[in-house]
Backbone as a ProteinNet text record, in pm:
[ID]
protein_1_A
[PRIMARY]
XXXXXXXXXXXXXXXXXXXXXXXXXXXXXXXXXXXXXXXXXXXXXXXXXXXXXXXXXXXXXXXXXXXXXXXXXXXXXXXXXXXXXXXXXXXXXXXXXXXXXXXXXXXXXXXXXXXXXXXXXXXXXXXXXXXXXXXXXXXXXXXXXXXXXXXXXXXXXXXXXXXXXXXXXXXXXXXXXXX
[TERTIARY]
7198	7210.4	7320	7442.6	7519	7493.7	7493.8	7465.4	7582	7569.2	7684.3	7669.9	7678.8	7680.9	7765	7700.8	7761.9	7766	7810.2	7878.8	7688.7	7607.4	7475.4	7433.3	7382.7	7322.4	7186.4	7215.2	7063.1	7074.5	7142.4	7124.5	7203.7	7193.6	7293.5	7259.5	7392.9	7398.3	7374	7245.1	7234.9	7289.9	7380.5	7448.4	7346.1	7325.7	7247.3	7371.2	7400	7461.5	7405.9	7456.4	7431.5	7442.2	7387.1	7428.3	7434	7556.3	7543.9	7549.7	7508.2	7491.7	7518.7	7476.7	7488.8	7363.9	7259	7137.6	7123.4	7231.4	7217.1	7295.7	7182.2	7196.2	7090.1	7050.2	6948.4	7015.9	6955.1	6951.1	6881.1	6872	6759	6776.3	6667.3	6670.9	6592.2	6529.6	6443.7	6434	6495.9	6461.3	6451.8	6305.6	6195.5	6322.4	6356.3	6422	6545	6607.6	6791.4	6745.2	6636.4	6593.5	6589.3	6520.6	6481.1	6594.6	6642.8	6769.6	6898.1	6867.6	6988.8	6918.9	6779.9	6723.7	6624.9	6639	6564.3	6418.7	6362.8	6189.3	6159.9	6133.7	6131	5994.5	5919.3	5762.5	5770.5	5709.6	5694.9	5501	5478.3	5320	5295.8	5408.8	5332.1	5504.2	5496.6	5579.2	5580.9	5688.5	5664.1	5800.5	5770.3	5868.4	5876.8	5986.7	6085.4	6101.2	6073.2	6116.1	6176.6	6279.4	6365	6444.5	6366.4	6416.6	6549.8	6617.7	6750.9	6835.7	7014.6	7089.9	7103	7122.3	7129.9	7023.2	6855.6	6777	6783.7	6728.8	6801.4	6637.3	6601	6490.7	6525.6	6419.8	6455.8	6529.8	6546.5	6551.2	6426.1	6370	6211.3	6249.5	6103.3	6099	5950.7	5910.6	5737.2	5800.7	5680.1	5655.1	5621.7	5675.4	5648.9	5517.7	5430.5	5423.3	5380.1	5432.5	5398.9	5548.7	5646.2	5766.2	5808.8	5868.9	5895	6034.4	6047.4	6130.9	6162.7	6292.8	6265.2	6370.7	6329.7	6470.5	6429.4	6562.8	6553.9	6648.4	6603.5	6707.7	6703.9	6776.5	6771.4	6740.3	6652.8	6602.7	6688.7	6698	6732.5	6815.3	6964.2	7007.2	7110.4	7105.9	7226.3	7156.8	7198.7	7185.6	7257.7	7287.7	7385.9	7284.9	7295.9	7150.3	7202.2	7093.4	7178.9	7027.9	7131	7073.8	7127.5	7027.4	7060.4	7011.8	7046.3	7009.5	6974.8	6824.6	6757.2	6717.4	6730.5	6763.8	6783.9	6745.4	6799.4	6873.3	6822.9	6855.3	6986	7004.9	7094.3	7251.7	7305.6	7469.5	7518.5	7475.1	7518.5	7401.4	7386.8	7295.7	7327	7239.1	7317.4	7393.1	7451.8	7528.7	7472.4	7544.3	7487.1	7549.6	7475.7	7555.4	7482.3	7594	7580	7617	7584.3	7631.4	7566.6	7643.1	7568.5	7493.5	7370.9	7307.9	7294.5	7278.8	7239.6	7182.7	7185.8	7077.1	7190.8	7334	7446.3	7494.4	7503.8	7552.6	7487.3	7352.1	7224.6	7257.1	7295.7	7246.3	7140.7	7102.1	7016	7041.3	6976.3	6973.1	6900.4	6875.5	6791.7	6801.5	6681.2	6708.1	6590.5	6603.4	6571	6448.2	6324.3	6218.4	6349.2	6335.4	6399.1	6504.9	6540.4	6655.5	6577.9	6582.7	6564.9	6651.8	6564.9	6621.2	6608.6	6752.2	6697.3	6839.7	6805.7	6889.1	6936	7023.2	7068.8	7057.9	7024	7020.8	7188.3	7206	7357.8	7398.9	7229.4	7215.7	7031.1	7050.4	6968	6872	6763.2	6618.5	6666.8	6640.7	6685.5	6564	6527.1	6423.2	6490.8	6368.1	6415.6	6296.5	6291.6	6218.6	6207.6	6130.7	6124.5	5964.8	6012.5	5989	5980	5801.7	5807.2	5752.4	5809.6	5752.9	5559.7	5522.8	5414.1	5318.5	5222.4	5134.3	5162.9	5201.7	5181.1	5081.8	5117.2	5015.3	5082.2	4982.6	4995.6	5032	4959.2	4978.9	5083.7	5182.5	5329.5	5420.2	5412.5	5517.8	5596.8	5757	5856.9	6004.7	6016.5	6117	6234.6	6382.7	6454.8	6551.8	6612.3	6711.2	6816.1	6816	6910.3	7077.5	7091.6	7214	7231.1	7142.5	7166.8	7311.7	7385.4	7532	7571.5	7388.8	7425.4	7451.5	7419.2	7442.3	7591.3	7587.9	7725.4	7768.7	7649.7	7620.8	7711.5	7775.4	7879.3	7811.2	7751.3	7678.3	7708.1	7718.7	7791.1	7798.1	7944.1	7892.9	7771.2	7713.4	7595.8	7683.7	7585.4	7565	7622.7	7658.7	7656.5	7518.9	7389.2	7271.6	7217.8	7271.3	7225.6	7167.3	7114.7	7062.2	6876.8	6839.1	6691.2	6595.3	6540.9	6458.4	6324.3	6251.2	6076.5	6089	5988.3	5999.1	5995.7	5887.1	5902.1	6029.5	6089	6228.4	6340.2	6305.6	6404.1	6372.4	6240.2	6244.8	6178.6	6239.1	6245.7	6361.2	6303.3	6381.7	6493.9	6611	6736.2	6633.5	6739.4	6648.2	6711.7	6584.5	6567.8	6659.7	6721.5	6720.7	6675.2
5458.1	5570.2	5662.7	5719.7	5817.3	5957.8	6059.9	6167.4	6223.8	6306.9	6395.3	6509.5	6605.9	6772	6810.3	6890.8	6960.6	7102.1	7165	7266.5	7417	7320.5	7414.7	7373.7	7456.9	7443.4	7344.5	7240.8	7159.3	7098.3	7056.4	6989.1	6851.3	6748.7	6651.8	6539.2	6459.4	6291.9	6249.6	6142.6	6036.7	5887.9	5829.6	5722.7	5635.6	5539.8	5400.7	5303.2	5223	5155.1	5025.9	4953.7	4799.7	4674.8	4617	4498.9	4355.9	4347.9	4265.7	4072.3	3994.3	3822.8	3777.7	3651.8	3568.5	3612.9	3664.3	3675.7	3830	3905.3	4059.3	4150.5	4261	4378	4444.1	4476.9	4546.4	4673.8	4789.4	4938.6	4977.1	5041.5	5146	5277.7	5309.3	5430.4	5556.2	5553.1	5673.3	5618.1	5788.4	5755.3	5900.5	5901.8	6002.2	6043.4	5987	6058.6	6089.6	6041	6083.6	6224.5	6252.4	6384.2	6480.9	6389.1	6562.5	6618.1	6455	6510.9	6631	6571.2	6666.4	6813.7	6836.8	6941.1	6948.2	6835.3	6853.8	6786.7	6851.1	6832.9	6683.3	6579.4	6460.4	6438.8	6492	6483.1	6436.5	6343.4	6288.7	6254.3	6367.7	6355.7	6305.9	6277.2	6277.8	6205.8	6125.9	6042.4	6015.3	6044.2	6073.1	5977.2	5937.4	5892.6	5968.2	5948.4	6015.8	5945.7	5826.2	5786.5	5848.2	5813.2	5883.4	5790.2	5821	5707.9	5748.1	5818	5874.2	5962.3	5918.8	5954.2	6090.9	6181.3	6347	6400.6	6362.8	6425.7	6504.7	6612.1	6723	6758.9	6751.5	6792.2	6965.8	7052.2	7185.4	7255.7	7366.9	7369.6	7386.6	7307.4	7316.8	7330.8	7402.3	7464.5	7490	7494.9	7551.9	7642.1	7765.9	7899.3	7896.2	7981.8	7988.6	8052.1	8021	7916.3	7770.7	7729.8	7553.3	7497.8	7561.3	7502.3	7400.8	7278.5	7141.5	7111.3	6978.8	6942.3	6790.1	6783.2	6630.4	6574.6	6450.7	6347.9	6270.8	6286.2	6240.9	6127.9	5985.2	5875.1	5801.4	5713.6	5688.1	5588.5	5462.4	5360.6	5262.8	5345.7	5241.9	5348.8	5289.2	5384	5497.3	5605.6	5703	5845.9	5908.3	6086.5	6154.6	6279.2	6388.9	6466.6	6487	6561.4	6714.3	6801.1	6941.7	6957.3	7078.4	7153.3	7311.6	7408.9	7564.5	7599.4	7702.9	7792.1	7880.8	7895.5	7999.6	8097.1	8078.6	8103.3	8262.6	8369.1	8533.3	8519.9	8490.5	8517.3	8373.6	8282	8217.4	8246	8187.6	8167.5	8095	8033.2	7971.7	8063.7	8095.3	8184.5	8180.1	8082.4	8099.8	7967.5	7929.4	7828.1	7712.7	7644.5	7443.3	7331.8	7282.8	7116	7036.5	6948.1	6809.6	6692.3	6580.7	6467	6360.6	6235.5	6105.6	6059.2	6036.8	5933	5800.4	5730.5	5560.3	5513.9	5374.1	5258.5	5207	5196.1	5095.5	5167.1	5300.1	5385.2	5367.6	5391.2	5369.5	5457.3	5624	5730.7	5835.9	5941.1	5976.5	6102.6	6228.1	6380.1	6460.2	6514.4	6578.7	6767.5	6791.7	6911.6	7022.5	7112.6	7170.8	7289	7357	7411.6	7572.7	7589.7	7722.9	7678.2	7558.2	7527.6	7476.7	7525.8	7475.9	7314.5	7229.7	7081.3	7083.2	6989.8	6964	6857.3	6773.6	6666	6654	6567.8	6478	6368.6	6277.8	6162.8	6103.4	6038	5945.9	5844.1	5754.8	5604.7	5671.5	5577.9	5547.4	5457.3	5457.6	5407.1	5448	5568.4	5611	5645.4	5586.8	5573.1	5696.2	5818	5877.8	5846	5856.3	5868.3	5972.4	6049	6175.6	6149.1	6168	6174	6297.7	6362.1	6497.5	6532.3	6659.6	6689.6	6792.2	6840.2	6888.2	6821.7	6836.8	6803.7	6950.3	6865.7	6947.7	7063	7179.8	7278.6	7359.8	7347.6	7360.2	7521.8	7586.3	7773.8	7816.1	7676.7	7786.8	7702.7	7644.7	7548	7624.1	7675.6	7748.9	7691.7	7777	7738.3	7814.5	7805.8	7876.4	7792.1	7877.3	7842.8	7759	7620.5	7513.2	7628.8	7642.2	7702.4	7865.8	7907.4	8075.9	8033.4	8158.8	8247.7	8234.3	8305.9	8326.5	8190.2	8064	7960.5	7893.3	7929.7	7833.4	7706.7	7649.5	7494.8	7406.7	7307.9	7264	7072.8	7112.8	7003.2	6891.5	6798.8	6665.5	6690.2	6639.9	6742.4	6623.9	6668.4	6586.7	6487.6	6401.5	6221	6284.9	6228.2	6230.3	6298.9	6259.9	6200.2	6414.7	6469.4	6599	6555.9	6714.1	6691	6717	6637.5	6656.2	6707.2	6814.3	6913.2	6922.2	6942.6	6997.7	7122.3	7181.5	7354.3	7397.8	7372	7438.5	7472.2	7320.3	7358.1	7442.7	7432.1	7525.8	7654	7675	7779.6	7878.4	7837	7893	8023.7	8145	8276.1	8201.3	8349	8337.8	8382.2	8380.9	8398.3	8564.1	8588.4	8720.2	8762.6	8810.5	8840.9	8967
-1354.2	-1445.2	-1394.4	-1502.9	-1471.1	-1548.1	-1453	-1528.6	-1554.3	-1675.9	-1656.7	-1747.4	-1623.3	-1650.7	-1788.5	-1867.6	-2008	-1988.7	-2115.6	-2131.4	-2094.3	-2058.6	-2063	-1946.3	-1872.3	-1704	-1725.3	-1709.3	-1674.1	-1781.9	-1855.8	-2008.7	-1952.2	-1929.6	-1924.3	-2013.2	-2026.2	-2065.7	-1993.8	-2018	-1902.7	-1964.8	-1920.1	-1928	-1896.3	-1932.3	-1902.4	-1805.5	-1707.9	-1642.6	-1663	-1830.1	-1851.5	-1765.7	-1753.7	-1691.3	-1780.3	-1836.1	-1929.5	-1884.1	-1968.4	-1957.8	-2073	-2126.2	-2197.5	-2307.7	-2214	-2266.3	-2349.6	-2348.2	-2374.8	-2244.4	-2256.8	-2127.5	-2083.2	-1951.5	-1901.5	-1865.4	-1840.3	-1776.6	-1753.7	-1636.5	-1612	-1693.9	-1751.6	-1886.8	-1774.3	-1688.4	-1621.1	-1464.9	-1375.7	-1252.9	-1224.4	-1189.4	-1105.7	-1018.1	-901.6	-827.3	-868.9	-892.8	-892.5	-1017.7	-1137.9	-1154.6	-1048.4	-1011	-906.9	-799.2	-749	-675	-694.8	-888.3	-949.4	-1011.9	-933.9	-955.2	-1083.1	-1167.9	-1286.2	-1301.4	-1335.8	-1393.2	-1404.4	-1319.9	-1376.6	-1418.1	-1446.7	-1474.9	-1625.3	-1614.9	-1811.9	-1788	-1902.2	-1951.9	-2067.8	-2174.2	-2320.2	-2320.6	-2422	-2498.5	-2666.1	-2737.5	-2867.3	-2958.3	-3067.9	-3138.5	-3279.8	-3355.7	-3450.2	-3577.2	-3643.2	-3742.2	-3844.3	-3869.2	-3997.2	-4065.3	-4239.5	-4346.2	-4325.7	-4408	-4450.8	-4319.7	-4350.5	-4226.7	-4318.6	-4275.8	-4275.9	-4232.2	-4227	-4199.9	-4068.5	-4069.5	-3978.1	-3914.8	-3825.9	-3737.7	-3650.1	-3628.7	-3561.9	-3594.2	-3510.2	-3325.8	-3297.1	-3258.2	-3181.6	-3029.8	-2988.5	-2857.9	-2791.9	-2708.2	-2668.7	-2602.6	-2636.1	-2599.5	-2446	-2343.8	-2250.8	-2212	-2088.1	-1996.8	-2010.8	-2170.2	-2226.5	-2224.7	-2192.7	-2197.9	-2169.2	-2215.9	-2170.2	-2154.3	-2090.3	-2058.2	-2145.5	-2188.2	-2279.3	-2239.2	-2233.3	-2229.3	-2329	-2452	-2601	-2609.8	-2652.4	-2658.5	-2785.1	-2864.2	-2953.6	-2982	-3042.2	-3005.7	-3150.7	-3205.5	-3304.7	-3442.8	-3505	-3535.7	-3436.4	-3522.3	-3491.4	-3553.2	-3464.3	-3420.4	-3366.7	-3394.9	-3334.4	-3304.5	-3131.2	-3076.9	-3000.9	-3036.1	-3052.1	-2944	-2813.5	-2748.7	-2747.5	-2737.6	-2747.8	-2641.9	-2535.9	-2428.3	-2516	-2498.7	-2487.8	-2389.9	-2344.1	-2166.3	-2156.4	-2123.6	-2128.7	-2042.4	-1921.3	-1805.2	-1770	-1811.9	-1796.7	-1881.6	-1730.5	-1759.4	-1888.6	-1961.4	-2067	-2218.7	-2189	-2284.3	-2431	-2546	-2664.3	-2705.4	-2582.7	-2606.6	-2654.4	-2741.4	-2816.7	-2728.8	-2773.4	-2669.6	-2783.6	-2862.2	-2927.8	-2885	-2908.8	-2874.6	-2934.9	-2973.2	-3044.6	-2911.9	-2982	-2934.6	-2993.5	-2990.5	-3046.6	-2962.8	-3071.3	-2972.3	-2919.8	-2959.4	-2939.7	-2783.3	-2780.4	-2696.4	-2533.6	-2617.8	-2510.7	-2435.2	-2469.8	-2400.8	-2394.5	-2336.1	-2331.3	-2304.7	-2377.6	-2348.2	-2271	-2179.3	-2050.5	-2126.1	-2187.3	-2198.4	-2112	-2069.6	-1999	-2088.4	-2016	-2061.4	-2089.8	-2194.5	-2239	-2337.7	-2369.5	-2474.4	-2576.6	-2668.9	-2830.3	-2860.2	-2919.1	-2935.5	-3118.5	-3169	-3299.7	-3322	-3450.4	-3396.3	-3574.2	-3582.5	-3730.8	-3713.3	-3786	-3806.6	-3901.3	-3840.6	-3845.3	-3942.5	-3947.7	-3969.1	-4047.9	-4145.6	-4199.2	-4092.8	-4147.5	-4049.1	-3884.4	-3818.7	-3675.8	-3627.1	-3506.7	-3426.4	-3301.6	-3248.4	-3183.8	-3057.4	-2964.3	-2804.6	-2762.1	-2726.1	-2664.3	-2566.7	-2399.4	-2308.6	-2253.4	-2262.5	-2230.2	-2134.2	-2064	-1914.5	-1950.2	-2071.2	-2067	-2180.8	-2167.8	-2315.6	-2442.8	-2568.4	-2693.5	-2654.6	-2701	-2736.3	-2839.5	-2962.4	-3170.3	-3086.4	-3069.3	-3046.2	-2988.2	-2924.1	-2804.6	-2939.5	-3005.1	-3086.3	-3148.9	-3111.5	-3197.8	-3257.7	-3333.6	-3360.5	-3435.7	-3426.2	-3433.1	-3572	-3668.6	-3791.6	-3736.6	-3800.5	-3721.8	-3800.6	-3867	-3899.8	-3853.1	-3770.3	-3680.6	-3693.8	-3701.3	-3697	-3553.1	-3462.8	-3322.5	-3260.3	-3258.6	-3268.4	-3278.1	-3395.3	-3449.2	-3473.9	-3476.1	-3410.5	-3529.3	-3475.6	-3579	-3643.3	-3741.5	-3769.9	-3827.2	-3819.7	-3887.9	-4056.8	-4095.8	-4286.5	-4322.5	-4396.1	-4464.5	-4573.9	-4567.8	-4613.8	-4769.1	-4845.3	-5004.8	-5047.5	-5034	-5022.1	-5004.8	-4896.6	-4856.8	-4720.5	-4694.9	-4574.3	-4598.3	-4537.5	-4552.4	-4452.1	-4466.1	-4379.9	-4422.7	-4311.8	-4400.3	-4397.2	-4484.9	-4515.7	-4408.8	-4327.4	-4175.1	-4114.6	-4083.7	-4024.6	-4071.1	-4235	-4300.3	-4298	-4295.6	-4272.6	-4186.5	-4017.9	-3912.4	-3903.7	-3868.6	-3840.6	-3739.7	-3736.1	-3678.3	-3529.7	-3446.2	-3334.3	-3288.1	-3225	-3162.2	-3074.8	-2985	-2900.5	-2798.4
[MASK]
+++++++++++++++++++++++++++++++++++++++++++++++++++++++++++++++++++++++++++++++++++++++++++++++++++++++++++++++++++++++++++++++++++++++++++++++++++++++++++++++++++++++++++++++++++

């Protein structure tokens, strides 16, 4: 696995390192230590998947309320996604700031986002399978969430499919965020 540091403190790409044959390719997708080495939360309690019919569908910015805050490493199993991270962070150096990036199954990378950043993603590809590997168990009462199109944001979103973009009411209609 190669990591590599982004434009948000603790948010990285994790590269998969294929080993390809005749037969395909193997990678290691998760390693406990080289997390923690690089300082980050490697604890995974709960594991979750994403199905999404249609490419525009737009998920978040979801987040847990602190002291339920998690940690996710989000990968794409099947299909295509543009995966959006926000510092929520007060007290952090990147404060505010987005980090996007494709994920795929073809790519076979992976997103490390940190307890205080809001996650929310697009779908690319029709039928997109998402993975999310989480450091706490769900709790319904800390579950938030912030307006994928906030101003304060700026987040620059893939233009939508012919088709539109498809949201549940919830997600659409999450407040701008506080500060």
């Amino acid at each position: 696995m190669i990591l590599h540091p982004t434009t948000i403190a603790q948010v990285i790409v994790i590269e998969a390192e294929r080993h390809v044959d005749e037969r395909g390719h193997f990678a290691r997708t998760y390693d406990a230590a080289l997390l923690a080495d690089h300082g980050l939360d490697p604890t995974i309690v709960q594991c979750s998947t994403s199905f999404n019919h249609r490419a525009g569908t737009l998920r978040g910015l979801h987040f847990q309320a602190s002291p339920h805050g998690e940690s996710k490493l989000v990968r794409c199993t099947r299909g295509a996604i543009y995966d959006v991270a926000v510092d929520l962070r007060p007290d952090s150096g990147t404060h505010l700031r987005w980090y996007g990036v494709e994920l795929s199954a073809d790519n076979g990378r992976a997103l490390f986002i940190p307890p205080g950043c809001a996650h929310g993603f697009q779908t690319l590809q029709d039928a997109s399978e998402v993975l999310y590997q989480i450091s706490v168990a769900y709790e319904p009462g800390a579950a938030r969430g912030v307006r994928w199109d906030d101003p304060a944001f700026g987040i620059d979103w893939p233009a939508p499919p012919p088709h539109g973009r498809i949201m549940s009411t919830r997600d659409a209609g999450y407040p701008d965020y506080i500060r």
